Amino acid sequence: MQLINGTEIATQVIEECKRDIAALAAAGKVPGLAVVLVGDDPASRAYVRSKDRKCKELGLHSVKLELPATTTQDELLQVVRDLNNDPAIHGILVQSPPPKHIDEAAIVRAIDPAKDVDGFHPINVAKLAIEDSSGFVPCTPLGCQRLLIAAGVETSGANVVVVGRSMIVGKPMAMLLMAKGKGGDATVTVAHSRTKDLAAICQRADIIIAAIGRPEFITAEHVREGAVVIDVGINRVEAPGTEKGYKLVGDVKFDEVAPKCRAITPVPGGVGPMTIAMLMSNTIKACRQASA
Ligand code: NDP
């Protein structure tokens, strides 16, 4: 069984980013990322902090805007418009989820698609569907595809089951895997909460991508011998007696699934580190495309 080391592969992506940043710097360009956080959700705050830290570590221009939970829709739209017009900013990300009174879809649509490094704007969703490589692909599925390529997993002709159909992970993952070319050309099945007999469908998969949001949901009965499993899930479960009182587990019951696998990602240390690395990569791409 091969443990797919996301931390190590993310480091390779970051090294590539450093080379790209140096090349841009030689041409007098510094990629800029703005991350907007509305409210004080502790998990979101931690994500925003780590994105800002990674930008600074790479020498990117980083703007972190922390707005109060009382920020109105109009105020947030104005912040987005200002960032759209700021030539030093190439990527804009509004941390999800915003407070309930914010219409998130309207905010995403207000972001300039050329700066939408999260890949959530309808223009970028369409570009993924029509295989236009100038678009931005959501960072987590892009990271999963990169993990498969780096681990030497052949996707061409493979039967892949993606469990989950969210716009953030499941749907773009399926589109990436069915696209033509490297890391694609797969035969993709997308499963969700209405899927009948999920275990039987997963059993036919050469590759399973689990993006469900339910701790340890995928068990040995879902996985055939020799399958590859990518676990996107990040779930906090109580762990009495530990310092934090909780631990992070994936959507896959690792201990019983791993022995059946040809390759599998751990949680933490699998998909997680890739997401932020791909965000840096998308920001550099946005800068390069803006300068072209
Ligand atoms: P969502 O809740 O948006 O989507 C979950 C999907 O799983 C839905 O399509 C849902 O089906 C499906 N689902 C739920 N229950 C079942 C079931 N019993 N059987 C089959 N399918 C089911 O979650 P996200 O896509 O945003 O995230 C998924 C997981 O990935 C979470 O654990 C999240 O924390 C993690 N994540 C990790 C990231 C990383 O950087 N590693 C980044 C983003 C997410 P339906 O559509 O019918 O409701």
mmCIF file of C-alpha atoms and ligand atoms in Angstrom:
data_model
loop_
_atom_site.group_PDB
_atom_site.id
_atom_site.type_symbol
_atom_site.label_atom_id
_atom_site.label_comp_id
_atom_site.label_asym_id
_atom_site.label_seq_id
_atom_site.Cartn_x
_atom_site.Cartn_y
_atom_site.Cartn_z
ATOM 1 C CA MET A 1 0.000 0.000 0.000
ATOM 2 C CA GLN A 2 1.299 3.419 -1.042
ATOM 3 C CA LEU A 3 0.562 6.308 1.296
ATOM 4 C CA ILE A 4 0.101 9.390 -0.894
ATOM 5 C CA ASN A 5 1.982 12.111 0.955
ATOM 6 C CA GLY A 6 0.108 15.368 0.343
ATOM 7 C CA THR A 7 2.510 17.392 2.443
ATOM 8 C CA GLU A 8 5.442 16.327 0.266
ATOM 9 C CA ILE A 9 3.608 16.814 -3.048
ATOM 10 C CA ALA A 10 2.321 20.224 -1.893
ATOM 11 C CA THR A 11 5.941 21.184 -1.164
ATOM 12 C CA GLN A 12 6.819 20.328 -4.780
ATOM 13 C CA VAL A 13 3.981 22.576 -5.992
ATOM 14 C CA ILE A 14 5.231 25.375 -3.722
ATOM 15 C CA GLU A 15 8.764 24.958 -5.145
ATOM 16 C CA GLU A 16 7.315 25.354 -8.661
ATOM 17 C CA CYS A 17 5.465 28.449 -7.442
ATOM 18 C CA LYS A 18 8.730 29.906 -6.137
ATOM 19 C CA ARG A 19 10.336 29.477 -9.562
ATOM 20 C CA ASP A 20 7.335 31.115 -11.260
ATOM 21 C CA ILE A 21 7.372 33.983 -8.753
ATOM 22 C CA ALA A 22 11.081 34.564 -9.403
ATOM 23 C CA ALA A 23 10.436 34.661 -13.166
ATOM 24 C CA LEU A 24 7.593 37.157 -12.669
ATOM 25 C CA ALA A 25 9.749 39.245 -10.306
ATOM 26 C CA ALA A 26 12.418 39.462 -13.003
ATOM 27 C CA ALA A 27 9.736 41.063 -15.190
ATOM 28 C CA GLY A 28 8.804 43.448 -12.336
ATOM 29 C CA LYS A 29 5.596 41.651 -11.375
ATOM 30 C CA VAL A 30 4.426 40.489 -7.951
ATOM 31 C CA PRO A 31 1.290 38.317 -7.763
ATOM 32 C CA GLY A 32 -1.234 39.678 -5.248
ATOM 33 C CA LEU A 33 -3.958 37.787 -3.371
ATOM 34 C CA ALA A 34 -6.751 39.361 -1.343
ATOM 35 C CA VAL A 35 -8.600 37.180 1.150
ATOM 36 C CA VAL A 36 -11.780 38.600 2.609
ATOM 37 C CA LEU A 37 -13.227 37.210 5.826
ATOM 38 C CA VAL A 38 -16.613 38.326 7.104
ATOM 39 C CA GLY A 39 -17.351 37.463 10.733
ATOM 40 C CA ASP A 40 -15.277 35.568 13.243
ATOM 41 C CA ASP A 41 -15.829 31.876 12.589
ATOM 42 C CA PRO A 42 -12.727 30.304 14.192
ATOM 43 C CA ALA A 43 -12.160 27.690 11.450
ATOM 44 C CA SER A 44 -12.465 30.336 8.695
ATOM 45 C CA ARG A 45 -10.144 32.635 10.616
ATOM 46 C CA ALA A 46 -7.554 29.836 10.814
ATOM 47 C CA TYR A 47 -7.840 29.153 7.042
ATOM 48 C CA VAL A 48 -7.444 32.852 6.227
ATOM 49 C CA ARG A 49 -4.422 33.136 8.511
ATOM 50 C CA SER A 50 -2.719 30.162 6.878
ATOM 51 C CA LYS A 51 -3.378 31.543 3.358
ATOM 52 C CA ASP A 52 -1.908 34.913 4.377
ATOM 53 C CA ARG A 53 1.104 33.188 5.970
ATOM 54 C CA LYS A 54 1.768 31.093 2.857
ATOM 55 C CA CYS A 55 1.555 34.194 0.607
ATOM 56 C CA LYS A 56 4.036 36.063 2.770
ATOM 57 C CA GLU A 57 6.365 33.056 2.889
ATOM 58 C CA LEU A 58 6.398 33.022 -0.927
ATOM 59 C CA GLY A 59 6.859 36.787 -1.212
ATOM 60 C CA LEU A 60 3.425 37.363 -2.710
ATOM 61 C CA HIS A 61 1.548 40.582 -2.069
ATOM 62 C CA SER A 62 -1.098 39.538 0.454
ATOM 63 C CA VAL A 63 -4.086 41.547 1.614
ATOM 64 C CA LYS A 64 -6.144 40.121 4.460
ATOM 65 C CA LEU A 65 -9.424 41.955 5.033
ATOM 66 C CA GLU A 66 -11.243 40.980 8.212
ATOM 67 C CA LEU A 67 -14.700 42.517 8.203
ATOM 68 C CA PRO A 68 -17.205 42.439 11.068
ATOM 69 C CA ALA A 69 -20.108 39.948 11.000
ATOM 70 C CA THR A 70 -22.439 42.963 10.665
ATOM 71 C CA THR A 71 -21.011 43.877 7.219
ATOM 72 C CA THR A 72 -23.904 44.351 4.794
ATOM 73 C CA GLN A 73 -24.245 42.816 1.340
ATOM 74 C CA ASP A 74 -23.715 46.250 -0.260
ATOM 75 C CA GLU A 75 -20.603 46.928 1.806
ATOM 76 C CA LEU A 76 -19.138 43.559 0.858
ATOM 77 C CA LEU A 77 -19.978 44.107 -2.818
ATOM 78 C CA GLN A 78 -18.149 47.433 -2.640
ATOM 79 C CA VAL A 79 -15.072 45.725 -1.138
ATOM 80 C CA VAL A 80 -15.116 43.210 -4.014
ATOM 81 C CA ARG A 81 -15.486 45.988 -6.615
ATOM 82 C CA ASP A 82 -12.540 47.876 -5.102
ATOM 83 C CA LEU A 83 -10.402 44.726 -5.261
ATOM 84 C CA ASN A 84 -11.526 44.091 -8.863
ATOM 85 C CA ASN A 85 -10.177 47.552 -9.697
ATOM 86 C CA ASP A 86 -6.908 47.211 -7.774
ATOM 87 C CA PRO A 87 -4.099 46.391 -10.240
ATOM 88 C CA ALA A 88 -1.877 45.009 -7.438
ATOM 89 C CA ILE A 89 -4.451 42.291 -6.728
ATOM 90 C CA HIS A 90 -4.634 39.317 -9.119
ATOM 91 C CA GLY A 91 -6.653 36.903 -6.990
ATOM 92 C CA ILE A 92 -9.699 37.529 -4.804
ATOM 93 C CA LEU A 93 -11.196 35.046 -2.414
ATOM 94 C CA VAL A 94 -14.139 35.586 -0.073
ATOM 95 C CA GLN A 95 -13.856 32.967 2.640
ATOM 96 C CA SER A 96 -16.832 30.610 2.792
ATOM 97 C CA PRO A 97 -19.215 30.415 4.556
ATOM 98 C CA PRO A 98 -20.131 34.089 5.071
ATOM 99 C CA PRO A 99 -22.749 35.077 7.683
ATOM 100 C CA LYS A 100 -26.324 34.032 6.817
ATOM 101 C CA HIS A 101 -27.510 37.493 5.715
ATOM 102 C CA ILE A 102 -24.938 37.517 2.890
ATOM 103 C CA ASP A 103 -25.992 36.199 -0.536
ATOM 104 C CA GLU A 104 -22.822 34.244 -1.298
ATOM 105 C CA ALA A 105 -23.739 33.461 -4.921
ATOM 106 C CA ALA A 106 -24.153 37.187 -5.659
ATOM 107 C CA ILE A 107 -20.762 37.930 -4.094
ATOM 108 C CA VAL A 108 -19.075 35.229 -6.172
ATOM 109 C CA ARG A 109 -20.683 36.628 -9.332
ATOM 110 C CA ALA A 110 -19.368 40.108 -8.469
ATOM 111 C CA ILE A 111 -15.747 38.923 -8.465
ATOM 112 C CA ASP A 112 -13.931 39.607 -11.740
ATOM 113 C CA PRO A 113 -13.688 36.099 -13.310
ATOM 114 C CA ALA A 114 -10.043 36.864 -14.206
ATOM 115 C CA LYS A 115 -9.346 37.244 -10.453
ATOM 116 C CA ASP A 116 -11.590 34.390 -9.261
ATOM 117 C CA VAL A 117 -8.796 32.093 -8.055
ATOM 118 C CA ASP A 118 -11.319 29.922 -6.185
ATOM 119 C CA GLY A 119 -12.897 29.031 -9.536
ATOM 120 C CA PHE A 120 -16.470 29.515 -8.316
ATOM 121 C CA HIS A 121 -17.623 32.192 -10.795
ATOM 122 C CA PRO A 122 -20.030 30.835 -13.457
ATOM 123 C CA ILE A 123 -17.567 31.874 -16.199
ATOM 124 C CA ASN A 124 -14.891 29.674 -14.644
ATOM 125 C CA VAL A 125 -17.327 26.807 -14.080
ATOM 126 C CA ALA A 126 -18.183 27.046 -17.795
ATOM 127 C CA LYS A 127 -14.517 27.189 -18.802
ATOM 128 C CA LEU A 128 -13.902 23.965 -16.888
ATOM 129 C CA ALA A 129 -16.842 22.322 -18.645
ATOM 130 C CA ILE A 130 -15.631 23.407 -22.103
ATOM 131 C CA GLU A 131 -12.008 22.569 -21.222
ATOM 132 C CA ASP A 132 -10.740 26.142 -21.694
ATOM 133 C CA SER A 133 -7.445 26.145 -19.810
ATOM 134 C CA SER A 134 -7.520 29.914 -19.194
ATOM 135 C CA GLY A 135 -10.180 29.353 -16.504
ATOM 136 C CA PHE A 136 -9.640 28.795 -12.796
ATOM 137 C CA VAL A 137 -10.441 25.401 -11.301
ATOM 138 C CA PRO A 138 -11.401 25.098 -7.602
ATOM 139 C CA CYS A 139 -8.279 24.431 -5.562
ATOM 140 C CA THR A 140 -9.308 21.239 -3.742
ATOM 141 C CA PRO A 141 -10.242 19.124 -6.790
ATOM 142 C CA LEU A 142 -7.255 20.573 -8.663
ATOM 143 C CA GLY A 143 -5.101 19.394 -5.741
ATOM 144 C CA CYS A 144 -6.669 15.924 -5.838
ATOM 145 C CA GLN A 145 -5.895 15.606 -9.556
ATOM 146 C CA ARG A 146 -2.331 16.703 -8.905
ATOM 147 C CA LEU A 147 -1.999 14.073 -6.142
ATOM 148 C CA LEU A 148 -3.122 11.341 -8.545
ATOM 149 C CA ILE A 149 -0.637 12.477 -11.201
ATOM 150 C CA ALA A 150 2.238 12.823 -8.721
ATOM 151 C CA ALA A 151 1.505 9.388 -7.228
ATOM 152 C CA GLY A 152 1.642 7.835 -10.703
ATOM 153 C CA VAL A 153 -2.020 6.780 -10.704
ATOM 154 C CA GLU A 154 -3.293 6.311 -14.261
ATOM 155 C CA THR A 155 -6.696 7.955 -14.695
ATOM 156 C CA SER A 156 -7.083 7.291 -18.432
ATOM 157 C CA GLY A 157 -9.769 4.658 -18.852
ATOM 158 C CA ALA A 158 -10.088 4.201 -15.089
ATOM 159 C CA ASN A 159 -13.468 3.818 -13.434
ATOM 160 C CA VAL A 160 -13.674 6.638 -10.921
ATOM 161 C CA VAL A 161 -16.443 7.124 -8.382
ATOM 162 C CA VAL A 162 -16.695 10.627 -6.933
ATOM 163 C CA VAL A 163 -18.844 10.571 -3.795
ATOM 164 C CA GLY A 164 -20.262 14.095 -3.370
ATOM 165 C CA ARG A 165 -21.640 16.610 -5.881
ATOM 166 C CA SER A 166 -20.821 19.978 -4.303
ATOM 167 C CA MET A 167 -19.741 22.907 -6.460
ATOM 168 C CA ILE A 168 -16.556 23.147 -4.383
ATOM 169 C CA VAL A 169 -15.366 19.556 -4.687
ATOM 170 C CA GLY A 170 -17.542 16.843 -6.249
ATOM 171 C CA LYS A 171 -18.742 18.482 -9.488
ATOM 172 C CA PRO A 172 -15.464 20.137 -10.541
ATOM 173 C CA MET A 173 -13.631 16.931 -9.568
ATOM 174 C CA ALA A 174 -15.838 14.924 -11.911
ATOM 175 C CA MET A 175 -15.325 17.447 -14.736
ATOM 176 C CA LEU A 176 -11.540 17.410 -14.294
ATOM 177 C CA LEU A 177 -11.414 13.624 -14.347
ATOM 178 C CA MET A 178 -13.573 13.300 -17.437
ATOM 179 C CA ALA A 179 -11.707 16.037 -19.343
ATOM 180 C CA LYS A 180 -9.327 15.001 -22.078
ATOM 181 C CA GLY A 181 -5.633 14.714 -21.238
ATOM 182 C CA LYS A 182 -3.279 14.058 -18.348
ATOM 183 C CA GLY A 183 -5.070 13.365 -15.067
ATOM 184 C CA GLY A 184 -8.311 12.967 -17.011
ATOM 185 C CA ASP A 185 -9.860 10.622 -19.587
ATOM 186 C CA ALA A 186 -11.548 8.678 -16.790
ATOM 187 C CA THR A 187 -14.989 7.084 -16.808
ATOM 188 C CA VAL A 188 -16.651 8.992 -14.002
ATOM 189 C CA THR A 189 -19.621 8.161 -11.811
ATOM 190 C CA VAL A 190 -20.867 10.801 -9.388
ATOM 191 C CA ALA A 191 -22.685 9.575 -6.282
ATOM 192 C CA HIS A 192 -24.607 11.592 -3.672
ATOM 193 C CA SER A 193 -27.071 11.202 -0.828
ATOM 194 C CA ARG A 194 -29.812 9.847 -3.139
ATOM 195 C CA THR A 195 -27.563 7.222 -4.726
ATOM 196 C CA LYS A 196 -28.857 3.664 -4.335
ATOM 197 C CA ASP A 197 -26.481 0.953 -3.169
ATOM 198 C CA LEU A 198 -23.413 3.141 -2.884
ATOM 199 C CA ALA A 199 -21.235 0.256 -1.701
ATOM 200 C CA ALA A 200 -21.868 -1.744 -4.914
ATOM 201 C CA ILE A 201 -21.105 1.296 -7.081
ATOM 202 C CA CYS A 202 -17.899 2.066 -5.167
ATOM 203 C CA GLN A 203 -16.839 -1.573 -5.377
ATOM 204 C CA ARG A 204 -16.531 -1.175 -9.165
ATOM 205 C CA ALA A 205 -14.195 1.812 -8.827
ATOM 206 C CA ASP A 206 -10.497 1.793 -9.626
ATOM 207 C CA ILE A 207 -10.334 5.184 -7.917
ATOM 208 C CA ILE A 208 -12.678 6.561 -5.225
ATOM 209 C CA ILE A 209 -12.774 10.256 -4.375
ATOM 210 C CA ALA A 210 -14.611 10.735 -1.064
ATOM 211 C CA ALA A 211 -15.995 14.264 -0.573
ATOM 212 C CA ILE A 212 -18.984 13.691 1.651
ATOM 213 C CA GLY A 213 -18.435 15.515 4.939
ATOM 214 C CA ARG A 214 -19.291 12.483 7.085
ATOM 215 C CA PRO A 215 -16.586 11.075 9.344
ATOM 216 C CA GLU A 216 -15.282 7.651 8.294
ATOM 217 C CA PHE A 217 -18.292 7.001 6.065
ATOM 218 C CA ILE A 218 -16.442 4.968 3.417
ATOM 219 C CA THR A 219 -15.615 1.580 4.918
ATOM 220 C CA ALA A 220 -13.985 -1.636 3.709
ATOM 221 C CA GLU A 221 -17.262 -2.804 2.141
ATOM 222 C CA HIS A 222 -17.120 0.140 -0.338
ATOM 223 C CA VAL A 223 -13.589 -0.571 -1.571
ATOM 224 C CA ARG A 224 -12.313 -3.332 -3.795
ATOM 225 C CA GLU A 225 -8.819 -4.785 -3.434
ATOM 226 C CA GLY A 226 -6.242 -2.672 -5.264
ATOM 227 C CA ALA A 227 -8.307 0.533 -5.467
ATOM 228 C CA VAL A 228 -6.899 4.045 -5.037
ATOM 229 C CA VAL A 229 -8.699 6.215 -2.473
ATOM 230 C CA ILE A 230 -8.479 10.003 -2.201
ATOM 231 C CA ASP A 231 -10.054 11.242 1.034
ATOM 232 C CA VAL A 232 -11.122 14.882 0.795
ATOM 233 C CA GLY A 233 -13.007 14.909 4.085
ATOM 234 C CA ILE A 234 -11.944 16.965 7.064
ATOM 235 C CA ASN A 235 -14.149 16.236 10.053
ATOM 236 C CA ARG A 236 -13.660 17.129 13.697
ATOM 237 C CA VAL A 237 -14.612 14.302 16.021
ATOM 238 C CA GLU A 238 -14.446 14.261 19.794
ATOM 239 C CA ALA A 239 -11.307 12.682 21.227
ATOM 240 C CA PRO A 240 -11.577 12.729 24.997
ATOM 241 C CA GLY A 241 -8.242 12.683 26.762
ATOM 242 C CA THR A 242 -6.382 14.503 23.981
ATOM 243 C CA GLU A 243 -5.043 18.020 24.491
ATOM 244 C CA LYS A 244 -7.534 19.611 22.088
ATOM 245 C CA GLY A 245 -10.413 17.287 22.961
ATOM 246 C CA TYR A 246 -10.970 16.544 19.262
ATOM 247 C CA LYS A 247 -9.164 15.027 16.309
ATOM 248 C CA LEU A 248 -9.463 15.349 12.539
ATOM 249 C CA VAL A 249 -10.648 12.378 10.533
ATOM 250 C CA GLY A 250 -11.501 11.974 6.871
ATOM 251 C CA ASP A 251 -14.591 10.637 5.134
ATOM 252 C CA VAL A 252 -12.839 7.262 4.881
ATOM 253 C CA LYS A 253 -12.362 4.739 7.687
ATOM 254 C CA PHE A 254 -8.630 4.674 7.108
ATOM 255 C CA ASP A 255 -7.636 1.726 9.309
ATOM 256 C CA GLU A 256 -9.900 -0.781 7.596
ATOM 257 C CA VAL A 257 -9.753 0.680 4.063
ATOM 258 C CA ALA A 258 -5.984 1.265 3.748
ATOM 259 C CA PRO A 259 -4.964 -2.425 3.803
ATOM 260 C CA LYS A 260 -7.167 -3.043 0.728
ATOM 261 C CA CYS A 261 -5.772 -0.106 -1.254
ATOM 262 C CA ARG A 262 -3.059 0.236 -3.842
ATOM 263 C CA ALA A 263 -2.730 3.842 -2.688
ATOM 264 C CA ILE A 264 -4.565 6.114 -0.257
ATOM 265 C CA THR A 265 -4.289 9.648 1.166
ATOM 266 C CA PRO A 266 -4.144 10.155 4.931
ATOM 267 C CA VAL A 267 -6.077 12.787 6.901
ATOM 268 C CA PRO A 268 -4.432 15.053 7.863
ATOM 269 C CA GLY A 269 -1.498 15.297 5.430
ATOM 270 C CA GLY A 270 -3.300 14.265 2.235
ATOM 271 C CA VAL A 271 -5.605 16.586 0.290
ATOM 272 C CA GLY A 272 -5.514 19.384 2.907
ATOM 273 C CA PRO A 273 -2.011 20.772 2.170
ATOM 274 C CA MET A 274 -2.716 20.627 -1.583
ATOM 275 C CA THR A 275 -5.618 23.074 -1.422
ATOM 276 C CA ILE A 276 -3.505 26.009 -0.275
ATOM 277 C CA ALA A 277 -0.668 25.100 -2.659
ATOM 278 C CA MET A 278 -3.096 25.146 -5.604
ATOM 279 C CA LEU A 279 -4.429 28.520 -4.413
ATOM 280 C CA MET A 280 -0.910 29.931 -4.680
ATOM 281 C CA SER A 281 -0.570 28.331 -8.108
ATOM 282 C CA ASN A 282 -3.900 29.822 -9.280
ATOM 283 C CA THR A 283 -2.858 33.281 -8.022
ATOM 284 C CA ILE A 284 0.382 33.096 -10.006
ATOM 285 C CA LYS A 285 -1.586 32.003 -13.085
ATOM 286 C CA ALA A 286 -3.939 34.991 -12.616
ATOM 287 C CA CYS A 287 -0.953 37.357 -12.423
ATOM 288 C CA ARG A 288 0.654 35.819 -15.488
ATOM 289 C CA GLN A 289 -2.580 36.031 -17.488
ATOM 290 C CA ALA A 290 -3.198 39.635 -16.368
ATOM 291 C CA SER A 291 0.273 40.588 -17.602
ATOM 292 C CA ALA A 292 0.034 38.749 -20.927
HETATM 293 P P1 NDP B 1 -20.995 19.357 0.964
HETATM 294 O O1 NDP B 1 -21.740 19.137 2.237
HETATM 295 O O2 NDP B 1 -21.222 20.606 0.181
HETATM 296 O O3 NDP B 1 -21.308 18.121 -0.014
HETATM 297 C C1 NDP B 1 -21.326 16.815 0.477
HETATM 298 C C2 NDP B 1 -21.762 15.890 -0.616
HETATM 299 O O4 NDP B 1 -21.814 14.563 -0.077
HETATM 300 C C3 NDP B 1 -23.171 16.197 -1.165
HETATM 301 O O5 NDP B 1 -23.184 16.115 -2.561
HETATM 302 C C4 NDP B 1 -24.031 15.120 -0.535
HETATM 303 O O6 NDP B 1 -25.142 14.706 -1.324
HETATM 304 C C5 NDP B 1 -23.064 13.969 -0.403
HETATM 305 N N1 NDP B 1 -23.509 13.062 0.644
HETATM 306 C C6 NDP B 1 -23.911 13.372 1.897
HETATM 307 N N2 NDP B 1 -24.311 12.270 2.550
HETATM 308 C C7 NDP B 1 -24.147 11.245 1.690
HETATM 309 C C8 NDP B 1 -24.405 9.853 1.773
HETATM 310 N N3 NDP B 1 -24.926 9.313 2.876
HETATM 311 N N4 NDP B 1 -24.121 9.094 0.713
HETATM 312 C C9 NDP B 1 -23.618 9.625 -0.424
HETATM 313 N N5 NDP B 1 -23.365 10.958 -0.565
HETATM 314 C C10 NDP B 1 -23.636 11.748 0.483
HETATM 315 O O7 NDP B 1 -19.463 19.178 1.313
HETATM 316 P P2 NDP B 1 -18.137 19.673 0.532
HETATM 317 O O8 NDP B 1 -18.132 19.118 -0.832
HETATM 318 O O9 NDP B 1 -17.950 21.114 0.717
HETATM 319 O O10 NDP B 1 -17.018 18.959 1.418
HETATM 320 C C11 NDP B 1 -16.929 17.563 1.514
HETATM 321 C C12 NDP B 1 -15.860 17.203 2.536
HETATM 322 O O11 NDP B 1 -14.617 17.683 2.083
HETATM 323 C C13 NDP B 1 -16.055 17.816 3.924
HETATM 324 O O12 NDP B 1 -15.559 16.908 4.880
HETATM 325 C C14 NDP B 1 -15.183 19.050 3.904
HETATM 326 O O13 NDP B 1 -14.744 19.415 5.191
HETATM 327 C C15 NDP B 1 -14.047 18.542 3.055
HETATM 328 N N6 NDP B 1 -13.324 19.602 2.352
HETATM 329 C C16 NDP B 1 -11.969 19.559 2.428
HETATM 330 C C17 NDP B 1 -11.207 20.484 1.775
HETATM 331 C C18 NDP B 1 -9.729 20.357 1.837
HETATM 332 O O14 NDP B 1 -9.028 21.328 1.633
HETATM 333 N N7 NDP B 1 -9.205 19.153 2.063
HETATM 334 C C19 NDP B 1 -11.816 21.603 1.045
HETATM 335 C C20 NDP B 1 -13.260 21.502 0.919
HETATM 336 C C21 NDP B 1 -13.973 20.544 1.595
HETATM 337 P P3 NDP B 1 -26.366 15.700 -1.686
HETATM 338 O O15 NDP B 1 -25.852 16.621 -2.743
HETATM 339 O O16 NDP B 1 -27.422 14.789 -2.158
HETATM 340 O O17 NDP B 1 -26.698 16.420 -0.410
#
